[in-house]
Amino acid sequence: MRNSKLKEVRNAWKHSRFFFGKNKVMALALGKTPETEIMNGLHKLSTKLANEVGVLFTSKSNEDVISWFETYSEHDYARAGNIATSTVELDEGPLVQFSHAIEPHLRKLGLPVALKKGIVTMLQDYTVCREGEVLTPEQAKILKLLKVVMSQFSIEMRCTWDKASGNFEVMDMKPREQVFNTVRIKSDDQEYNYIESDMNVDKDQNDNAMKATTNETNTPPSPESPPRRVTRSQSRQRKK
């Protein structure tokens, strides 16, 4: 939990109250069963207290709360142990954004750099991290030095409970759209792109091949030609 970002949310919602603590303690306070719950329906909320969650007590309407938190997000530097959301690549050449004094530190972090005419220079192309990998402490430090913001802090509303009616409702969470997954850095310029992974492309091709096979096998044979069997491999060859 990023305390600085959470403090900003608390300041924006001074009219309400956030509780973040041990989930078992909060569940015990609210009541885990209909017999021990302090108010009608609260035991259902206790079952959702798992992982990094908290409880927001507010007099605002569901529409106001959902609307605010759906649009709220703050970007920050990724930390060691986070999952890399993008592939970050460094091109060979000078890194004019760095002082010559930091060159030993960059080499210690694993970057193939050297001083050329007093300028920190990449000796070859280098991949800092790949999408989906767990970031090491060295990778997280390099990303911060390069000012690559990869982490996104946001709060999702998972369920609601209404005091007046006692109604409990599980919210339909919509995944946030990923804007980019590749960052290429050349000198002090950063280029952000979204590139479909090979896995997704292969999956789409396989789906199309299966659809083509189904269409061929469901097509009745013409009276002039005898029936023939279409295999999956033959369907792929015709598609290519």
PDB file of N, CA, C and O in Angstrom, residues 98-129:
ATOM      1  N   PHE A  98      22.050  11.746 -18.158  1.00  0.00           N
ATOM      2  CA  PHE A  98      22.805  11.369 -16.973  1.00  0.00           C
ATOM      3  C   PHE A  98      24.111  12.149 -16.884  1.00  0.00           C
ATOM      4  O   PHE A  98      24.758  12.418 -17.894  1.00  0.00           O
ATOM      5  N   SER A  99      24.495  12.443 -15.650  1.00  0.00           N
ATOM      6  CA  SER A  99      25.796  13.055 -15.402  1.00  0.00           C
ATOM      7  C   SER A  99      26.881  11.982 -15.476  1.00  0.00           C
ATOM      8  O   SER A  99      26.627  10.793 -15.235  1.00  0.00           O
ATOM      9  N   HIS A 100      28.087  12.413 -15.791  1.00  0.00           N
ATOM     10  CA  HIS A 100      29.195  11.459 -15.882  1.00  0.00           C
ATOM     11  C   HIS A 100      29.473  10.786 -14.535  1.00  0.00           C
ATOM     12  O   HIS A 100      29.980   9.668 -14.481  1.00  0.00           O
ATOM     13  N   ALA A 101      29.121  11.447 -13.443  1.00  0.00           N
ATOM     14  CA  ALA A 101      29.408  10.910 -12.120  1.00  0.00           C
ATOM     15  C   ALA A 101      28.583   9.674 -11.792  1.00  0.00           C
ATOM     16  O   ALA A 101      28.959   8.887 -10.909  1.00  0.00           O
ATOM     17  N   ILE A 102      27.464   9.469 -12.493  1.00  0.00           N
ATOM     18  CA  ILE A 102      26.585   8.348 -12.175  1.00  0.00           C
ATOM     19  C   ILE A 102      26.948   7.092 -12.961  1.00  0.00           C
ATOM     20  O   ILE A 102      26.375   6.018 -12.727  1.00  0.00           O
ATOM     21  N   GLU A 103      27.927   7.196 -13.860  1.00  0.00           N
ATOM     22  CA  GLU A 103      28.281   6.058 -14.714  1.00  0.00           C
ATOM     23  C   GLU A 103      28.691   4.811 -13.916  1.00  0.00           C
ATOM     24  O   GLU A 103      28.229   3.700 -14.226  1.00  0.00           O
ATOM     25  N   PRO A 104      29.515   4.911 -12.867  1.00  0.00           N
ATOM     26  CA  PRO A 104      29.841   3.709 -12.079  1.00  0.00           C
ATOM     27  C   PRO A 104      28.603   3.060 -11.447  1.00  0.00           C
ATOM     28  O   PRO A 104      28.511   1.833 -11.359  1.00  0.00           O
ATOM     29  N   HIS A 105      27.652   3.890 -11.006  1.00  0.00           N
ATOM     30  CA  HIS A 105      26.431   3.360 -10.391  1.00  0.00           C
ATOM     31  C   HIS A 105      25.596   2.607 -11.421  1.00  0.00           C
ATOM     32  O   HIS A 105      25.022   1.546 -11.110  1.00  0.00           O
ATOM     33  N   LEU A 106      25.529   3.124 -12.654  1.00  0.00           N
ATOM     34  CA  LEU A 106      24.774   2.449 -13.703  1.00  0.00           C
ATOM     35  C   LEU A 106      25.398   1.098 -14.042  1.00  0.00           C
ATOM     36  O   LEU A 106      24.697   0.114 -14.281  1.00  0.00           O
ATOM     37  N   ARG A 107      26.727   1.066 -14.097  1.00  0.00           N
ATOM     38  CA  ARG A 107      27.405  -0.204 -14.374  1.00  0.00           C
ATOM     39  C   ARG A 107      27.146  -1.207 -13.261  1.00  0.00           C
ATOM     40  O   ARG A 107      26.983  -2.404 -13.500  1.00  0.00           O
ATOM     41  N   LYS A 108      27.102  -0.722 -12.030  1.00  0.00           N
ATOM     42  CA  LYS A 108      26.846  -1.595 -10.888  1.00  0.00           C
ATOM     43  C   LYS A 108      25.447  -2.190 -10.956  1.00  0.00           C
ATOM     44  O   LYS A 108      25.216  -3.325 -10.504  1.00  0.00           O
ATOM     45  N   LEU A 109      24.496  -1.444 -11.542  1.00  0.00           N
ATOM     46  CA  LEU A 109      23.126  -1.938 -11.692  1.00  0.00           C
ATOM     47  C   LEU A 109      22.994  -2.923 -12.856  1.00  0.00           C
ATOM     48  O   LEU A 109      21.936  -3.543 -13.017  1.00  0.00           O
ATOM     49  N   GLY A 110      24.052  -3.037 -13.671  1.00  0.00           N
ATOM     50  CA  GLY A 110      24.031  -4.020 -14.755  1.00  0.00           C
ATOM     51  C   GLY A 110      23.929  -3.449 -16.146  1.00  0.00           C
ATOM     52  O   GLY A 110      23.874  -4.208 -17.117  1.00  0.00           O
ATOM     53  N   LEU A 111      23.902  -2.121 -16.296  1.00  0.00           N
ATOM     54  CA  LEU A 111      23.796  -1.520 -17.624  1.00  0.00           C
ATOM     55  C   LEU A 111      25.165  -1.543 -18.316  1.00  0.00           C
ATOM     56  O   LEU A 111      26.187  -1.219 -17.705  1.00  0.00           O
ATOM     57  N   PRO A 112      25.201  -1.913 -19.602  1.00  0.00           N
ATOM     58  CA  PRO A 112      26.466  -1.910 -20.352  1.00  0.00           C
ATOM     59  C   PRO A 112      26.812  -0.492 -20.816  1.00  0.00           C
ATOM     60  O   PRO A 112      26.565  -0.109 -21.959  1.00  0.00           O
ATOM     61  N   VAL A 113      27.393   0.317 -19.933  1.00  0.00           N
ATOM     62  CA  VAL A 113      27.682   1.717 -20.231  1.00  0.00           C
ATOM     63  C   VAL A 113      29.169   1.995 -20.045  1.00  0.00           C
ATOM     64  O   VAL A 113      29.885   1.245 -19.381  1.00  0.00           O
ATOM     65  N   ALA A 114      29.587   3.102 -20.647  1.00  0.00           N
ATOM     66  CA  ALA A 114      30.962   3.583 -20.497  1.00  0.00           C
ATOM     67  C   ALA A 114      30.967   5.071 -20.789  1.00  0.00           C
ATOM     68  O   ALA A 114      30.025   5.621 -21.385  1.00  0.00           O
ATOM     69  N   LEU A 115      32.019   5.748 -20.344  1.00  0.00           N
ATOM     70  CA  LEU A 115      32.168   7.172 -20.611  1.00  0.00           C
ATOM     71  C   LEU A 115      32.885   7.373 -21.938  1.00  0.00           C
ATOM     72  O   LEU A 115      33.970   6.825 -22.160  1.00  0.00           O
ATOM     73  N   LYS A 116      32.264   8.141 -22.817  1.00  0.00           N
ATOM     74  CA  LYS A 116      32.877   8.493 -24.092  1.00  0.00           C
ATOM     75  C   LYS A 116      32.829  10.009 -24.235  1.00  0.00           C
ATOM     76  O   LYS A 116      31.733  10.580 -24.352  1.00  0.00           O
ATOM     77  N   LYS A 117      33.992  10.628 -24.170  1.00  0.00           N
ATOM     78  CA  LYS A 117      34.090  12.082 -24.211  1.00  0.00           C
ATOM     79  C   LYS A 117      33.267  12.720 -23.099  1.00  0.00           C
ATOM     80  O   LYS A 117      32.624  13.762 -23.290  1.00  0.00           O
ATOM     81  N   GLY A 118      33.284  12.067 -21.944  1.00  0.00           N
ATOM     82  CA  GLY A 118      32.583  12.599 -20.780  1.00  0.00           C
ATOM     83  C   GLY A 118      31.086  12.380 -20.782  1.00  0.00           C
ATOM     84  O   GLY A 118      30.389  12.908 -19.902  1.00  0.00           O
ATOM     85  N   ILE A 119      30.558  11.595 -21.726  1.00  0.00           N
ATOM     86  CA  ILE A 119      29.117  11.351 -21.824  1.00  0.00           C
ATOM     87  C   ILE A 119      28.848   9.869 -21.558  1.00  0.00           C
ATOM     88  O   ILE A 119      29.520   8.993 -22.123  1.00  0.00           O
ATOM     89  N   VAL A 120      27.877   9.588 -20.707  1.00  0.00           N
ATOM     90  CA  VAL A 120      27.478   8.208 -20.441  1.00  0.00           C
ATOM     91  C   VAL A 120      26.874   7.634 -21.717  1.00  0.00           C
ATOM     92  O   VAL A 120      25.925   8.193 -22.277  1.00  0.00           O
ATOM     93  N   THR A 121      27.402   6.497 -22.169  1.00  0.00           N
ATOM     94  CA  THR A 121      27.008   5.939 -23.461  1.00  0.00           C
ATOM     95  C   THR A 121      26.688   4.454 -23.315  1.00  0.00           C
ATOM     96  O   THR A 121      27.437   3.700 -22.674  1.00  0.00           O
ATOM     97  N   MET A 122      25.571   4.041 -23.913  1.00  0.00           N
ATOM     98  CA  MET A 122      25.221   2.623 -23.962  1.00  0.00           C
ATOM     99  C   MET A 122      26.085   1.954 -25.017  1.00  0.00           C
ATOM    100  O   MET A 122      26.137   2.389 -26.173  1.00  0.00           O
ATOM    101  N   LEU A 123      26.757   0.872 -24.662  1.00  0.00           N
ATOM    102  CA  LEU A 123      27.642   0.174 -25.592  1.00  0.00           C
ATOM    103  C   LEU A 123      26.877  -0.756 -26.524  1.00  0.00           C
ATOM    104  O   LEU A 123      27.407  -1.153 -27.567  1.00  0.00           O
ATOM    105  N   GLN A 124      25.651  -1.086 -26.164  1.00  0.00           N
ATOM    106  CA  GLN A 124      24.835  -1.970 -26.992  1.00  0.00           C
ATOM    107  C   GLN A 124      23.373  -1.811 -26.586  1.00  0.00           C
ATOM    108  O   GLN A 124      23.068  -1.199 -25.560  1.00  0.00           O
ATOM    109  N   ASP A 125      22.472  -2.346 -27.419  1.00  0.00           N
ATOM    110  CA  ASP A 125      21.063  -2.346 -27.056  1.00  0.00           C
ATOM    111  C   ASP A 125      20.864  -3.225 -25.820  1.00  0.00           C
ATOM    112  O   ASP A 125      21.539  -4.253 -25.650  1.00  0.00           O
ATOM    113  N   TYR A 126      19.932  -2.805 -24.973  1.00  0.00           N
ATOM    114  CA  TYR A 126      19.761  -3.511 -23.706  1.00  0.00           C
ATOM    115  C   TYR A 126      18.284  -3.497 -23.310  1.00  0.00           C
ATOM    116  O   TYR A 126      17.608  -2.461 -23.416  1.00  0.00           O
ATOM    117  N   THR A 127      17.786  -4.656 -22.899  1.00  0.00           N
ATOM    118  CA  THR A 127      16.415  -4.772 -22.421  1.00  0.00           C
ATOM    119  C   THR A 127      16.413  -4.707 -20.898  1.00  0.00           C
ATOM    120  O   THR A 127      16.964  -5.600 -20.237  1.00  0.00           O
ATOM    121  N   VAL A 128      15.824  -3.662 -20.361  1.00  0.00           N
ATOM    122  CA  VAL A 128      15.804  -3.484 -18.905  1.00  0.00           C
ATOM    123  C   VAL A 128      14.885  -4.518 -18.255  1.00  0.00           C
ATOM    124  O   VAL A 128      15.243  -5.160 -17.262  1.00  0.00           O
ATOM    125  N   CYS A 129      13.679  -4.696 -18.809  1.00  0.00           N
ATOM    126  CA  CYS A 129      12.733  -5.671 -18.286  1.00  0.00           C
ATOM    127  C   CYS A 129      11.759  -6.049 -19.381  1.00  0.00           C
ATOM    128  O   CYS A 129      11.641  -5.351 -20.392  1.00  0.00           O
TER     129      CYS A 129
END
